[in-house]
Amino acid sequence: MKLTLKFLLALLIAANFTACSKDDSDPETPPEVEVEVEPTLEADPTEIATFIWEGLETYYLWVNDVPALNLKEDSEEWKETLNAYGTDYESLFNSFLYLTNAQGEEVDRWSWIVDDYVAQEEAFSGVSKSFGFEFRLSKYSNSDGVFGYVTYVLPDSPASNTVLKRGDIFVSVDGTDLDISNYSDLLFSKDSYTLGLADYTSTGIANNGTEVSITAEEGYEENPILLTKTIDNGGQKVGYLVYNSFIGTDKFNLALNDSIAKLKDAGVKEMVLDLRYNGGGSLYTDQLLCSMLTGSHTGELLFESKYNDFLSQYYVENYGENALKDFFVDKIKGDKGTELATINSLNLQRLFVLTSGSTASASEQLINGLRPYIDVVLIGTTTHGKYTSSITVYDYIDNNGTKNPDHTWAMQPIVGKVANSIGDSDFGSGFTTDYTRNEWDYLGSIKPLGDTEEPYLAAALGIIAGESVPVELQAKTKAASGLQKLKELFNSKDIKQFSKELVDDTHNRKMLNLNDIVK
């Protein structure tokens, strides 16, 4: 077979052949003769359609389960399949995904494609247009009305310059009440808006007349470390870290190491890691954080990646038997492979992790990777269940990382799953918690992050102090109208963005020489 990934294709236009047919109005009927009609040829697919197919055919974890990805390239059926959606490339991409299995069970709920990889790269690096706060949404159970509450406000952001704070409830945007049909347009398509705030009362959620106007800041760089704190818990030093994304840049990897150093210098012996709002990120940063939290397992197996048959064989044959394995480390390496710093480690034997349905991907891999080595206690609600990993696939035109200048499409397909040292990898239902706490139960009285009376943190501190801590707290009475969390959103970050997990090839894998792959 010719090169699997050509990525630079000339757009060939095939001639269309048509056969003349009898016109019933002709006065004379010509004699019937048998003629061999030349078949109509399919035009060659566009380079974008070909890029989508070839990228998935090479990388996609479930390639063997998608017949369309196993067609013979350049065959008429292949051309017809790639031309089926014209220039609707998102629909073409979605048609190649293994969404459900034979039993009707959901399989791939994470792969996605974008037409502007520049914006995607900025989001992955923590740079984006931002209002500076995150939120969750709910609807009323007896109507289509929607409201939201603020989960956190970022420092030095547009929102931080207003009265907005964690726990605030809002019910309208620019004077329009939120509902199930308009919340997306009102909240996710504007660069500035005015939020109408509300109070939580025994009879319902009511607009209190307060308005907050915010304009998004272009190029805002979000530090994934929202809060680092040492708490004196009855004479015990407890570390508390709110970590909201595994952003795999040198800058933030070193900042994470510095935060751990501060906790270590303060004499921390117990640790509470708040991953309630962390939807994932770089697996390499995950590897670093696991090493920082432990410190006594350097060189031991932490993760092992599982790819499709072709990729797995390719990596092992070309880069050795450890090519798919990630180990605990004691050094931080930079983008170019240079050593940047020695890891600061806490040598923990137990870790408390605060979780929610937004705890996904790399956050869950941290839980899964550490469990064979230390006691991991989960407090909150069941995690998202993203046991897979993905990479960004670009339309490279050579092996020097040159991207096709004719378009900006890129894919984020699921390419593998990550097992821990004892082989556990499939946690699609998420991790259930040891102690259940739910922020919705405290609506109207949500405490600041880091407050020792905040129910999640308070549970961890109580366990550390040896107190009898309820496994599940009694939920408070809901407002008369009732609440129903929107299933469409986990928080204000687009599900495609916050549910990602990047396998950072610079650190974890040798980049495939795409143009050299021959099957």
C-alpha angles and dihedrals in degrees: 000000000000122000110314095214113037095158091179109070131166110234104241118197113207120211117252114230121201130187123223115240134199117275108222090213093063110119093219126047112221118222115275113252131173113243130181107238115215107236119244109255122223114237113246111265118256118264090253093054090047091048090053094050096043093046093052093041089058104035111022113116094217097041092131090058096056112074093195090062090056097056119122107264115246092015117133090249089052092051092047091051094049092046095047095099100034108210094342090110096168090060090046090052092048091050089063096053124106095230101163135011129229090277091056093251119146112252115163112034097148114055115106145163134218133198093213115050092176092070089044093053091051091051091050091052092050094255117120145121102286142178087203101241139080129215147177128227136222137177130215112257093224099045143023092256118127134201135176140208130210116248097185144342120225119232120251091011133124091262092051089063091061134063090261114126141166112293096025113141122218129190107175143038121210090346095307118117113237118245139165093272101047109030093093095053094042097048106029107036103053135083093206137017146156118244121211109218127214143191128237109232137170090261100044146291112310132187108249097197096249115132128194121196118202134176119201117243117230114230096011110170112215116210105219089213101080098170139003117186141163115217126199102221106185092314095321120112110228123185121217123193126177104202116179107178139011094234105179103209123126090241096056095038088058091045089054090051090051091052091053089048091056091051091047092049089051090059098250113180099167127044137204113196113194109209098156093121099030113113096178139262136171117021089207091058087048089054090051095049092049088053092048093052094050115022099176099081103063110158095018120120115270106163136008119195122220117204134171116293095264097049094043091052092044094054096045095046094047103035107024139258093299094052093107097041129094120198136195107272138198099204135061114225124200134228091278095045095258120139110255106174148341113260118252108221134193097204091222123184092188134032130191113210122192111212146182139169086281092061099104149151112349089021090057091043088057090055092045095044096049098044096083090054110035139015109271114195116195122208123183130030134330114293125244099262103232103154095162136088132217141192133206109253114203130187096253117186096196142009093264094078095259110158122216105268092207097074144008101222117136134169134221101197126170105258103169151348127241124230127196125233093282094047101259110146113137112082099143092149091056129237116298117223131246091218121028120222125159125192091213088067090063098045109148093025104050111155125223117267109268094026107135089223093055100117098234095048092038090058092054092047091049093052091048090051090052095247125149101258120190112244089219128016121222108261113238120242111278124231114277092257092057128223134250121183115231110250091204094070136036092188138333095290114095107260089233091056104042096039094059127114117192121206099215103221093190090068109019107031139028107245113253114247088235098191091050097055111113122180 
